[in-house]
Coordinates of C-alpha atoms and ligand atoms in Angstrom, one line a residue:
M1 CA -115.9 -32.0 -95.1
P2 CA -117.4 -34.5 -92.4
D3 CA -116.2 -38.0 -93.3
V4 CA -119.6 -39.3 -93.8
S5 CA -118.6 -42.9 -91.9
L6 CA -118.6 -41.3 -88.6
E7 CA -121.1 -38.9 -88.9
A8 CA -123.3 -42.1 -89.4
A9 CA -121.8 -43.7 -86.8
R10 CA -122.5 -41.6 -84.2
R11 CA -126.7 -41.1 -85.9
R12 CA -128.4 -42.6 -83.1
T13 CA -132.4 -43.4 -85.2
F14 CA -135.2 -43.9 -83.0
A15 CA -138.8 -44.3 -82.1
I16 CA -140.7 -44.1 -79.2
I17 CA -143.3 -48.1 -79.0
S18 CA -146.1 -47.9 -76.5
H19 CA -149.6 -48.2 -75.4
P20 CA -151.6 -44.8 -75.3
D21 CA -150.4 -43.5 -71.8
A22 CA -147.7 -45.1 -70.6
G23 CA -145.7 -42.0 -71.2
K24 CA -145.0 -41.0 -74.2
T25 CA -145.0 -38.2 -75.0
T26 CA -143.0 -37.6 -71.9
L27 CA -140.4 -39.7 -72.0
T28 CA -139.8 -37.9 -75.5
E29 CA -140.1 -33.7 -73.0
K30 CA -137.5 -35.0 -70.9
L31 CA -135.3 -36.9 -73.3
L32 CA -135.5 -33.8 -75.6
L33 CA -134.6 -31.7 -72.0
F34 CA -131.3 -33.8 -72.0
G35 CA -130.1 -33.7 -75.4
G36 CA -130.7 -28.9 -74.6
A37 CA -133.7 -29.3 -77.5
I38 CA -136.2 -27.6 -75.7
Q39 CA -135.8 -25.1 -72.3
L40 CA -138.8 -26.1 -70.7
A41 CA -140.4 -29.3 -69.6
G42 CA -143.9 -29.3 -71.1
S43 CA -143.2 -27.3 -74.6
V44 CA -143.8 -31.1 -76.4
K45 CA -147.1 -31.5 -74.2
S46 CA -148.8 -27.1 -74.8
R47 CA -148.0 -28.5 -78.0
K48 CA -150.4 -30.4 -78.4
T49 CA -153.3 -28.4 -76.8
T50 CA -151.6 -24.8 -76.6
R51 CA -149.3 -23.7 -78.9
S52 CA -152.0 -22.7 -82.3
A53 CA -152.0 -25.9 -84.5
T54 CA -149.5 -25.4 -87.7
S55 CA -153.0 -25.9 -90.1
D56 CA -155.9 -25.9 -90.1
W57 CA -157.2 -29.4 -90.2
M58 CA -154.8 -30.0 -87.2
A59 CA -158.2 -28.3 -85.4
L60 CA -159.6 -32.3 -86.0
E61 CA -156.8 -33.4 -84.0
K62 CA -156.7 -31.1 -81.4
E63 CA -160.9 -31.9 -81.0
R64 CA -160.3 -35.2 -80.4
G65 CA -157.1 -34.8 -78.5
I66 CA -154.7 -36.9 -80.3
S67 CA -151.4 -36.6 -82.1
V68 CA -152.4 -37.1 -85.8
T69 CA -149.2 -36.3 -87.5
S70 CA -145.7 -38.2 -86.7
S71 CA -142.6 -35.9 -86.3
V72 CA -139.3 -36.5 -86.3
M73 CA -136.8 -34.4 -83.6
Q74 CA -133.1 -34.2 -84.2
F75 CA -130.7 -33.5 -81.0
P76 CA -127.4 -34.1 -80.2
Y77 CA -126.4 -35.8 -76.9
A78 CA -122.6 -37.3 -75.7
G79 CA -121.1 -36.8 -78.8
R80 CA -123.8 -38.3 -80.2
I81 CA -126.9 -37.0 -82.3
V82 CA -130.1 -38.7 -82.2
N83 CA -132.9 -38.6 -83.9
L84 CA -136.6 -39.9 -82.4
L85 CA -139.1 -39.8 -85.2
D86 CA -142.3 -39.1 -83.1
T87 CA -144.9 -42.8 -84.5
P88 CA -148.9 -41.4 -84.3
G89 CA -150.1 -42.4 -80.7
H90 CA -153.8 -43.6 -82.0
A91 CA -154.9 -46.8 -82.0
D92 CA -156.5 -45.6 -85.8
F93 CA -152.6 -44.5 -87.2
G94 CA -151.5 -47.8 -87.5
E95 CA -150.1 -48.6 -90.6
D96 CA -148.3 -44.8 -90.3
T97 CA -146.6 -46.0 -87.5
Y98 CA -145.4 -49.4 -89.5
R99 CA -144.2 -47.5 -91.9
V100 CA -141.9 -45.1 -89.3
L101 CA -140.3 -48.3 -87.9
T102 CA -139.1 -49.5 -91.4
A103 CA -136.7 -46.2 -90.8
V104 CA -135.2 -46.5 -87.1
D105 CA -132.7 -48.5 -86.9
S106 CA -134.3 -49.0 -82.5
A107 CA -136.9 -48.5 -80.7
L108 CA -137.6 -47.8 -77.3
M109 CA -140.5 -49.5 -75.9
V110 CA -142.7 -47.7 -72.5
I111 CA -144.9 -50.4 -70.3
D112 CA -146.8 -48.2 -67.6
V113 CA -146.1 -50.4 -64.3
A114 CA -149.5 -50.6 -63.2
K115 CA -150.5 -51.7 -66.8
G116 CA -148.0 -53.9 -67.8
V117 CA -147.9 -55.4 -71.4
E118 CA -151.2 -53.4 -73.6
E119 CA -152.3 -53.9 -76.5
R120 CA -151.1 -51.7 -78.8
T121 CA -148.2 -52.8 -77.7
I122 CA -148.0 -56.1 -78.3
K123 CA -148.8 -55.0 -82.3
L124 CA -145.9 -53.2 -82.8
M125 CA -143.3 -55.0 -81.4
E126 CA -144.7 -57.7 -84.1
V127 CA -143.9 -54.8 -85.9
C128 CA -140.7 -54.2 -84.7
R129 CA -139.5 -58.4 -84.9
L130 CA -140.3 -58.2 -89.0
R131 CA -137.1 -56.3 -89.2
D132 CA -135.3 -58.0 -85.2
T133 CA -135.1 -54.0 -84.2
P134 CA -133.1 -54.1 -81.4
I135 CA -135.3 -52.8 -78.8
M136 CA -134.3 -50.7 -74.5
T137 CA -137.2 -51.0 -71.6
F138 CA -138.0 -48.1 -69.8
I139 CA -141.4 -49.1 -67.2
N140 CA -142.7 -45.6 -66.6
K141 CA -144.4 -44.5 -63.8
L142 CA -142.4 -46.0 -60.8
D143 CA -143.4 -43.0 -58.6
R144 CA -147.0 -44.9 -58.8
E145 CA -148.1 -47.9 -56.8
G146 CA -147.8 -51.2 -60.2
R147 CA -146.6 -54.8 -60.5
S148 CA -143.9 -56.5 -59.1
P149 CA -140.9 -55.7 -61.4
I150 CA -140.4 -58.9 -61.8
D151 CA -143.7 -59.8 -62.6
L152 CA -143.5 -57.7 -65.4
L153 CA -140.4 -58.5 -66.8
D154 CA -141.5 -62.1 -66.9
E155 CA -144.5 -61.2 -68.8
V156 CA -142.6 -59.0 -71.5
E157 CA -140.6 -62.2 -71.9
S158 CA -143.6 -64.6 -72.0
V159 CA -146.1 -62.3 -74.1
L160 CA -143.9 -60.4 -76.9
G161 CA -141.2 -63.3 -76.5
I162 CA -137.6 -61.2 -75.8
R163 CA -135.6 -62.2 -72.8
C164 CA -134.8 -59.0 -70.0
A165 CA -131.7 -58.0 -69.6
P166 CA -132.5 -55.5 -66.4
V167 CA -130.1 -52.6 -66.3
T168 CA -131.7 -51.1 -64.0
W169 CA -133.4 -52.1 -60.7
P170 CA -136.4 -50.1 -58.7
I171 CA -136.0 -49.5 -54.4
G172 CA -139.4 -49.5 -54.0
M173 CA -142.8 -48.5 -56.2
G174 CA -145.1 -45.7 -55.0
Q175 CA -145.4 -43.7 -51.7
R176 CA -141.8 -46.0 -50.8
L177 CA -139.6 -45.4 -53.8
K178 CA -135.9 -45.0 -53.0
G179 CA -134.4 -44.9 -56.4
V180 CA -133.3 -47.5 -58.5
V181 CA -129.9 -49.3 -58.3
H182 CA -127.8 -49.4 -61.8
L183 CA -127.0 -53.3 -62.1
L184 CA -123.9 -53.0 -64.7
S185 CA -122.1 -49.8 -62.6
G186 CA -123.3 -51.2 -58.6
E187 CA -124.5 -46.4 -58.3
V188 CA -127.8 -46.5 -56.6
H189 CA -128.9 -43.6 -57.8
L190 CA -131.9 -42.2 -55.2
Y191 CA -134.9 -40.6 -55.9
E192 CA -135.5 -37.2 -54.6
P193 CA -138.9 -35.9 -56.3
G194 CA -137.9 -32.4 -58.2
R195 CA -133.8 -33.3 -58.4
N196 CA -133.0 -35.7 -60.8
F197 CA -132.5 -33.4 -63.7
T198 CA -129.2 -34.2 -64.2
R199 CA -125.9 -36.2 -61.7
Q200 CA -124.9 -33.0 -60.0
D201 CA -128.3 -32.8 -59.2
S202 CA -128.7 -36.5 -57.7
T203 CA -127.8 -38.0 -55.2
I204 CA -125.0 -40.9 -56.0
F205 CA -124.0 -43.4 -54.4
A206 CA -121.3 -45.6 -56.4
S207 CA -122.8 -49.0 -54.8
I208 CA -125.4 -50.1 -52.6
D209 CA -122.6 -51.2 -49.4
D210 CA -121.9 -47.5 -49.1
P211 CA -122.6 -47.3 -45.5
Q212 CA -125.3 -43.6 -46.7
L213 CA -127.6 -45.5 -48.3
E214 CA -128.4 -47.8 -45.6
A215 CA -128.8 -44.3 -43.5
R216 CA -131.3 -43.2 -46.4
I217 CA -133.4 -46.3 -46.9
G218 CA -133.2 -47.5 -43.8
A219 CA -132.0 -51.1 -42.8
A220 CA -135.5 -53.2 -43.0
M221 CA -135.3 -51.8 -47.2
L222 CA -131.8 -52.7 -48.1
A223 CA -132.4 -55.6 -46.4
E224 CA -134.7 -56.3 -49.4
L225 CA -132.9 -55.4 -51.6
R226 CA -130.3 -57.5 -51.6
E227 CA -132.5 -59.7 -51.1
E228 CA -133.8 -59.0 -54.1
L229 CA -131.0 -58.6 -56.1
E230 CA -129.7 -61.7 -55.0
L231 CA -133.0 -63.8 -57.5
V232 CA -132.8 -61.0 -60.2
Q233 CA -128.9 -61.2 -60.9
G234 CA -129.9 -65.3 -60.3
A235 CA -132.5 -65.0 -62.6
S236 CA -132.5 -63.3 -65.0
H237 CA -130.0 -62.4 -67.9
P238 CA -127.2 -60.5 -67.8
F239 CA -127.1 -57.5 -70.6
D240 CA -125.1 -59.6 -74.2
Q241 CA -124.8 -56.2 -76.9
A242 CA -124.8 -58.9 -79.0
A243 CA -128.2 -60.0 -78.1
Y244 CA -129.7 -57.4 -77.3
L245 CA -129.0 -56.1 -81.7
A246 CA -130.5 -59.7 -82.9
G247 CA -133.1 -58.4 -81.6
R248 CA -133.4 -61.3 -79.1
Q249 CA -132.4 -59.3 -75.5
T250 CA -134.2 -55.9 -74.4
P251 CA -131.8 -55.0 -71.7
V252 CA -135.3 -52.8 -69.7
F253 CA -135.2 -49.7 -67.1
F254 CA -137.4 -48.2 -65.0
G255 CA -138.4 -45.0 -63.7
S256 CA -140.4 -42.7 -64.0
A257 CA -140.4 -40.0 -66.6
V258 CA -142.4 -37.2 -65.1
N259 CA -140.4 -36.8 -62.4
N260 CA -137.0 -37.2 -65.0
F261 CA -136.8 -40.1 -62.9
G262 CA -133.9 -43.0 -64.6
V263 CA -134.4 -40.8 -67.7
Q264 CA -130.4 -40.1 -68.2
L265 CA -129.1 -43.7 -66.7
L266 CA -131.7 -44.9 -69.8
L267 CA -130.1 -42.1 -73.1
D268 CA -126.4 -42.2 -71.1
F269 CA -126.7 -46.4 -71.8
F270 CA -129.1 -45.8 -74.7
V271 CA -126.4 -43.4 -77.3
E272 CA -123.8 -45.8 -76.1
H273 CA -125.2 -49.0 -76.8
A274 CA -127.8 -49.1 -79.7
P275 CA -126.8 -49.4 -83.4
A276 CA -125.6 -46.4 -85.3
P277 CA -127.1 -46.7 -89.0
R278 CA -126.8 -50.8 -90.0
P279 CA -126.5 -51.4 -93.9
R280 CA -130.4 -51.3 -96.0
A281 CA -131.5 -53.2 -98.7
T282 CA -132.2 -53.2 -101.9
T283 CA -133.8 -54.9 -105.1
T284 CA -130.3 -55.3 -106.6
R285 CA -128.5 -55.1 -103.7
E286 CA -127.3 -54.0 -100.1
V287 CA -126.0 -50.3 -99.1
Q288 CA -123.5 -49.7 -96.8
P289 CA -124.2 -46.0 -94.5
A290 CA -120.5 -44.7 -95.3
E291 CA -120.5 -45.1 -98.2
D292 CA -120.3 -41.3 -99.4
K293 CA -123.3 -41.4 -102.5
L294 CA -126.1 -40.0 -101.1
T295 CA -129.4 -42.6 -100.4
G296 CA -132.5 -42.7 -99.3
F297 CA -135.8 -43.5 -98.6
V298 CA -139.1 -41.5 -98.3
F299 CA -141.5 -43.5 -95.5
K300 CA -143.8 -40.9 -94.8
I301 CA -146.0 -38.0 -97.0
Q302 CA -147.7 -35.3 -95.6
A303 CA -149.7 -32.6 -96.9
N304 CA -150.2 -28.9 -96.7
M305 CA -148.5 -28.6 -93.0
D306 CA -148.5 -25.0 -93.5
P307 CA -151.7 -23.6 -95.0
Q308 CA -150.3 -20.2 -96.9
H309 CA -147.9 -22.5 -98.8
R310 CA -149.8 -25.6 -99.6
D311 CA -147.6 -27.6 -99.5
R312 CA -146.1 -31.0 -99.1
V313 CA -143.3 -33.0 -97.3
A314 CA -141.3 -36.0 -98.6
F315 CA -140.1 -37.7 -95.2
M316 CA -137.2 -38.6 -96.1
R317 CA -134.1 -41.1 -94.4
I318 CA -131.3 -41.0 -95.0
C319 CA -129.7 -44.5 -96.2
S320 CA -125.9 -43.5 -96.6
G321 CA -123.9 -40.9 -98.1
E322 CA -123.8 -37.2 -97.7
F323 CA -126.4 -34.9 -98.5
R324 CA -125.9 -31.0 -99.4
A325 CA -128.7 -28.1 -100.0
G326 CA -129.0 -27.8 -103.6
M327 CA -127.5 -30.4 -104.5
K328 CA -129.2 -33.1 -107.5
A329 CA -130.8 -35.7 -106.0
F330 CA -132.1 -39.0 -108.8
H331 CA -136.0 -39.5 -107.8
V332 CA -135.8 -43.6 -109.1
R333 CA -139.3 -43.9 -110.1
S334 CA -139.6 -41.1 -112.3
G335 CA -135.4 -41.1 -113.6
K336 CA -135.7 -38.2 -112.8
E337 CA -133.4 -35.3 -111.5
V338 CA -134.7 -33.7 -108.4
K339 CA -133.4 -30.5 -106.8
L340 CA -133.1 -31.1 -103.3
A341 CA -133.5 -26.9 -103.0
N342 CA -134.4 -26.2 -99.4
A343 CA -135.2 -30.0 -97.4
L344 CA -135.8 -29.1 -94.3
T345 CA -134.5 -30.9 -90.7
F346 CA -136.5 -31.1 -87.6
L347 CA -133.7 -29.7 -85.2
A348 CA -136.1 -29.2 -81.6
S349 CA -139.2 -30.2 -83.8
D350 CA -139.2 -26.7 -85.2
R351 CA -139.0 -26.6 -89.2
E352 CA -135.8 -25.3 -90.8
I353 CA -133.1 -25.2 -93.4
V354 CA -131.1 -27.8 -93.3
E355 CA -127.7 -27.7 -95.0
T356 CA -126.4 -31.3 -94.6
A357 CA -127.8 -35.0 -93.7
Y358 CA -125.9 -38.0 -92.6
P359 CA -127.2 -41.6 -92.8
G360 CA -129.6 -41.9 -90.2
D361 CA -131.2 -38.6 -90.3
V362 CA -134.4 -37.3 -91.7
I363 CA -135.4 -34.7 -94.7
G364 CA -138.3 -32.9 -95.9
I365 CA -138.5 -32.2 -99.2
H366 CA -140.8 -30.4 -100.0
N367 CA -143.0 -31.0 -104.0
H368 CA -146.5 -31.1 -105.4
G369 CA -147.0 -34.2 -105.5
T370 CA -144.3 -36.1 -107.5
I371 CA -142.7 -37.9 -104.6
S372 CA -144.5 -41.1 -102.8
I373 CA -144.3 -42.9 -100.0
G374 CA -141.5 -45.8 -100.7
D375 CA -139.9 -43.6 -103.6
S376 CA -135.7 -44.3 -103.6
F377 CA -133.7 -41.6 -103.3
S378 CA -129.5 -42.0 -105.2
E379 CA -127.1 -39.6 -107.6
G380 CA -128.1 -42.1 -110.7
E381 CA -128.0 -45.6 -109.1
P382 CA -131.5 -47.3 -110.0
L383 CA -131.5 -48.4 -107.1
Q384 CA -135.5 -49.7 -105.5
F385 CA -135.5 -50.1 -101.3
T386 CA -136.9 -52.9 -100.2
G387 CA -139.2 -53.6 -96.9
I388 CA -142.2 -50.3 -96.5
P389 CA -145.7 -52.2 -96.8
N390 CA -148.7 -50.7 -98.1
F391 CA -151.3 -53.0 -95.7
A392 CA -154.4 -53.5 -97.3
P393 CA -156.8 -51.6 -95.7
E394 CA -159.6 -53.4 -93.1
L395 CA -162.5 -50.7 -93.8
F396 CA -163.9 -49.2 -97.1
R397 CA -166.5 -47.2 -97.7
R398 CA -167.9 -44.9 -100.9
A399 CA -167.4 -41.3 -101.1
R400 CA -170.8 -39.9 -101.1
L401 CA -170.6 -35.7 -103.8
R402 CA -173.2 -33.4 -102.5
D403 CA -172.1 -31.6 -104.9
P404 CA -171.9 -33.1 -108.9
L405 CA -170.3 -30.8 -110.2
K406 CA -167.2 -31.8 -108.1
L407 CA -166.3 -34.8 -109.0
K408 CA -163.0 -33.9 -110.6
Q409 CA -161.8 -32.7 -106.9
L410 CA -162.9 -36.2 -105.3
H411 CA -160.8 -37.7 -107.4
K412 CA -157.6 -35.3 -107.1
G413 CA -158.6 -35.1 -103.6
L414 CA -158.9 -38.9 -103.1
A415 CA -155.7 -39.7 -104.6
Q416 CA -153.6 -37.1 -103.2
L417 CA -154.7 -37.5 -99.4
S418 CA -154.1 -41.6 -100.4
E419 CA -150.5 -41.0 -101.6
E420 CA -149.9 -39.9 -98.3
G421 CA -150.5 -43.5 -97.2
A422 CA -152.7 -44.0 -94.3
T423 CA -155.9 -44.4 -96.3
Q424 CA -156.0 -46.1 -99.7
F425 CA -157.7 -45.4 -102.9
F426 CA -159.0 -48.0 -105.5
R427 CA -161.9 -47.7 -108.4
P428 CA -164.4 -51.1 -109.2
L429 CA -163.0 -51.9 -113.0
M430 CA -167.2 -52.0 -113.3
S431 CA -168.9 -49.2 -111.7
N432 CA -168.3 -45.3 -110.8
D433 CA -167.8 -45.9 -107.0
L434 CA -164.7 -44.1 -105.6
I435 CA -163.6 -46.4 -103.0
L436 CA -161.9 -45.4 -100.2
G437 CA -159.5 -47.9 -97.4
A438 CA -158.4 -47.7 -94.1
V439 CA -156.7 -48.9 -91.2
G440 CA -159.2 -47.6 -88.9
T441 CA -162.8 -45.4 -89.1
L442 CA -160.9 -41.9 -87.4
Q443 CA -158.9 -41.9 -91.0
F444 CA -163.2 -41.2 -93.0
D445 CA -163.7 -38.3 -90.5
V446 CA -160.0 -36.7 -91.2
V447 CA -161.2 -37.1 -95.3
A448 CA -164.5 -35.7 -94.8
Y449 CA -162.4 -33.1 -92.9
R450 CA -159.5 -31.9 -95.5
L451 CA -161.4 -32.9 -98.4
K452 CA -163.8 -29.7 -97.5
D453 CA -161.3 -27.6 -95.5
E454 CA -158.0 -28.7 -99.0
Y455 CA -160.1 -29.5 -101.9
G456 CA -163.7 -27.4 -101.3
V457 CA -165.3 -30.7 -101.3
D458 CA -167.9 -32.0 -99.3
A459 CA -168.7 -35.4 -99.7
S460 CA -169.3 -38.4 -96.5
F461 CA -168.7 -42.1 -96.7
E462 CA -170.8 -44.5 -97.4
P463 CA -171.1 -48.1 -96.4
V464 CA -169.6 -50.1 -99.1
Q465 CA -169.8 -54.1 -99.8
V466 CA -165.9 -54.7 -99.5
A467 CA -164.6 -56.5 -96.4
T468 CA -160.8 -57.0 -97.2
A469 CA -158.7 -56.7 -100.4
R470 CA -155.3 -58.1 -101.9
W471 CA -153.4 -57.2 -104.6
I472 CA -153.5 -59.6 -107.5
R473 CA -150.3 -60.9 -108.8
C474 CA -149.7 -63.5 -111.9
D475 CA -146.9 -64.1 -114.2
D476 CA -149.7 -65.8 -117.2
A477 CA -150.9 -63.8 -118.9
R478 CA -153.7 -66.1 -119.9
T479 CA -155.2 -66.7 -116.4
L480 CA -154.2 -63.5 -115.1
E481 CA -157.1 -62.9 -118.2
E482 CA -159.4 -65.2 -117.3
F483 CA -159.3 -64.5 -113.7
R484 CA -160.0 -60.9 -114.3
D485 CA -163.0 -61.5 -116.8
K486 CA -164.6 -64.3 -113.9
H487 CA -163.8 -61.2 -111.3
A488 CA -163.7 -58.0 -113.3
L489 CA -166.9 -57.3 -110.8
H490 CA -165.0 -57.9 -107.4
L491 CA -161.3 -56.4 -109.1
G492 CA -160.6 -53.0 -108.6
I493 CA -157.2 -50.7 -109.7
D494 CA -155.8 -48.7 -106.5
A495 CA -154.1 -45.4 -107.3
A496 CA -150.9 -46.9 -108.3
G497 CA -152.3 -48.2 -111.2
E498 CA -152.9 -51.8 -109.5
L499 CA -155.5 -55.1 -109.8
V500 CA -156.9 -55.7 -106.1
Y501 CA -159.5 -57.7 -105.2
L502 CA -162.1 -56.3 -103.5
A503 CA -163.8 -59.3 -101.8
P504 CA -167.1 -58.3 -100.3
S505 CA -166.6 -61.0 -97.9
R506 CA -164.5 -62.8 -96.2
V507 CA -165.4 -66.0 -97.4
N508 CA -165.5 -64.8 -101.4
L509 CA -162.2 -64.4 -101.0
Q510 CA -160.9 -67.8 -99.0
L511 CA -163.4 -69.3 -102.7
A512 CA -161.9 -67.1 -104.8
Q513 CA -158.6 -68.0 -103.5
E514 CA -158.9 -71.6 -104.0
R515 CA -160.3 -71.4 -107.5
A516 CA -157.9 -69.5 -108.8
P517 CA -154.4 -71.5 -107.8
G518 CA -152.2 -70.0 -110.4
V519 CA -153.3 -66.7 -108.7
T520 CA -151.6 -65.2 -106.3
F521 CA -153.8 -62.8 -103.7
L522 CA -151.7 -60.1 -101.5
A523 CA -152.5 -58.5 -98.4
T524 CA -149.2 -55.5 -98.6
R525 CA -147.7 -54.6 -101.2
E526 CA -144.4 -53.2 -101.5
H527 CA -144.1 -49.8 -102.7
A528 CA -142.4 -49.4 -105.6
Ligands
LIG1 P1 -149.0 -41.2 -73.9 O1 -147.8 -39.7 -74.9 O2 -147.8 -42.4 -74.2 O3 -150.0 -41.4 -74.4 O4 -148.9 -40.5 -72.7 P2 -148.3 -39.2 -71.7 O5 -146.8 -38.3 -71.5 O6 -149.1 -38.1 -72.6 O7 -148.9 -39.6 -70.4 C1 -150.2 -40.1 -69.8 C2 -150.2 -39.7 -68.6 O8 -149.3 -40.2 -67.5 C3 -150.2 -38.2 -68.4 O9 -150.9 -37.1 -67.1 C4 -148.9 -37.9 -67.4 O10 -149.1 -36.4 -67.3 C5 -148.8 -39.4 -66.7 N1 -147.5 -40.0 -66.8 C6 -146.4 -39.8 -67.6 N2 -145.4 -40.6 -66.9 C7 -145.8 -40.6 -65.9 C8 -145.0 -40.9 -64.8 O11 -143.5 -41.4 -64.3 N3 -145.6 -40.7 -63.6 C9 -147.2 -40.0 -63.3 N4 -147.4 -40.8 -61.8 N5 -147.8 -39.8 -64.2 C10 -146.7 -40.4 -65.8 P3 -152.4 -36.8 -67.5 O12 -153.5 -36.6 -66.4 O13 -153.7 -37.4 -68.7 O14 -152.0 -35.3 -68.2 P4 -151.3 -34.1 -67.4 O15 -152.4 -33.7 -67.0 O16 -150.7 -35.3 -66.1 O17 -149.9 -33.8 -68.2

C-alpha cells in the first residue's frame, strides 16, 4: 500500500490567479502539455469554443465567451503529482474563485508585461493573503513590447505588498527578445520561436560568460544585460524559501506562454519549491496530511454536468489519509455514512473513475443535493474544517414567476442552485418574496437560464430594495428576540435557515448596527 505521507509530500495543488486576458488559459495548456496530459497545444482553448458543451446551460457560457465553471486538472511531472484547480476568469464569479483558493496550497499569479498589476489581480491577491498562500509570479507576453521589468517588480511590491525575488530575468523584450537568464543556476536560455518545447529542443548556455552568447545576442546587448543584472542583484531580494512559504515573497519568472518560452523553468522550480499539502484547521484540532484516516472538505458543487444523468458533483479536497473507491465516509453535517462509490478525478480535464486519491487531490462525489459547500468528511471523527467563507452578496433581485403554478419548482430550483454557492437565496420573514443575492449581475441571467432549462420554470428577476446583507449572531436570547421584533421588516432566512438582516441601504445598516450593540452583524458566514 502506498505510504500516505510520501503520496502527500509529492502533491502540488495550486490555482492560477490573473486578470482576464493575461494568459491563464494559454499557460494552463502549456503546463498540461509538459505533464503529458494533453497531446496538442490548443485543446484547452478549443474546449471553450469548439468541443460540444458538457451540458446545455453551458451554451450560455459559450455565448458569453466566459468560463462559468471551474475544473480540476491533474498531471504527473518530475515525480510529482500536480493538481491545477481552475478558477473562473470572469469578474462576476468572485465567490466561486475565492472558495477554490481555500482548497489550494499555493497560487501562481500571471501578469501581462504590458499591463502590469490589474484590478482583478489585486482582489485575488487579497484573498490569498487571508491564508498567507505562497505565490509564484509569471510575467507573460514577453514577445510583445511591455513595461521595464524593474518597473513591474516595483509595481508588484508596492501595489500588492509582497517582495519580489526574480528567478529568471529577460534578455530584451518584444522584437528584441533574446532569452532569459536563470539567476540561481546562471543558465541562459535562448528564445527561439517555434522551439523551446523541452530542454533538448532549446539552446542553453551554462552562463552569460559563454563566448557563444555574445555571438548570438551581440556585444552591445550583452553589455546592457551585465549592467542590468548587476543592478537587479543589488536591488532585489534573493530567493528565500521560508519567506515564500510564509507568503511574504514571490519568486518571479519571465516568459511567453503562447511561445512556450520560460514555462518549463517555472514548472521545474514550482514542483521543487511549492508547498505540498499542509496541516489544516478544524473546529476541534489541526489535521496533518500524513494521518492515515481520510478527511476532506467540499469547496464547490456543480449541478447537472451531464444532462443525461442530472447529477450533482461535490468537489472535495482531500486533507489527510487515503481515499479508496467504494469506501464509506462519514458526512459530518448529517452524521451519516456515505458510500463513495464512483468518485471522479479530473485527469487531463476528462472525468474518470478514481481508484485511490491522496491529500492535495480533489475528487468529485455524485449526490442528489445532500452535500453542500463547506461540508466535511472523515472516517467517523466529527470534525469540521474551517475557513470556507460565504460572502455577503452585493446585488439583490426578487424572483418574478410568469406561471404562478410553478411556485414549488421555483423554490426548489432557487434552493438547489444556491447550494452551488454562486448565488444565495433569502426569504424575508414578513413577505412571500423570494430574493436572490449574487456577487455579479451575470449570475441572475445564469440562474434564469438554468431555471428554465433544468426546472422548466419561466422566471425573471426584478429590482428589490435591498442594498446589502449581514448574518445575525446574538448569544442572548432576549436581545435577539427584541431585535427580531423591532426589525422584522428587514429580516430574512437564508437557504441554511440562518437569520439575515437585509438592509435597504448602507445608512440603514449602519443605524441598525449602532442601535443594537448586543447583536453581531457578519459580512461572511462560515459554512457550517
Ligand atoms: P486568459 O485565460 O487569462 O483570459 O488569457 P488567454 O490565455 O485566453 O490569453 C489571452 C490572449 O493573450 C490570447 O489572445 C492569447 O493567445 C494571448 N497570449 C497568451 N500568452 C501570450 C504570449 O505569451 N504572447 C502573446 N503575444 N500573446 C499571448 P487572443 O487573441 O484573445 O486569443 P487567440 O485567438 O490568440 O487564441
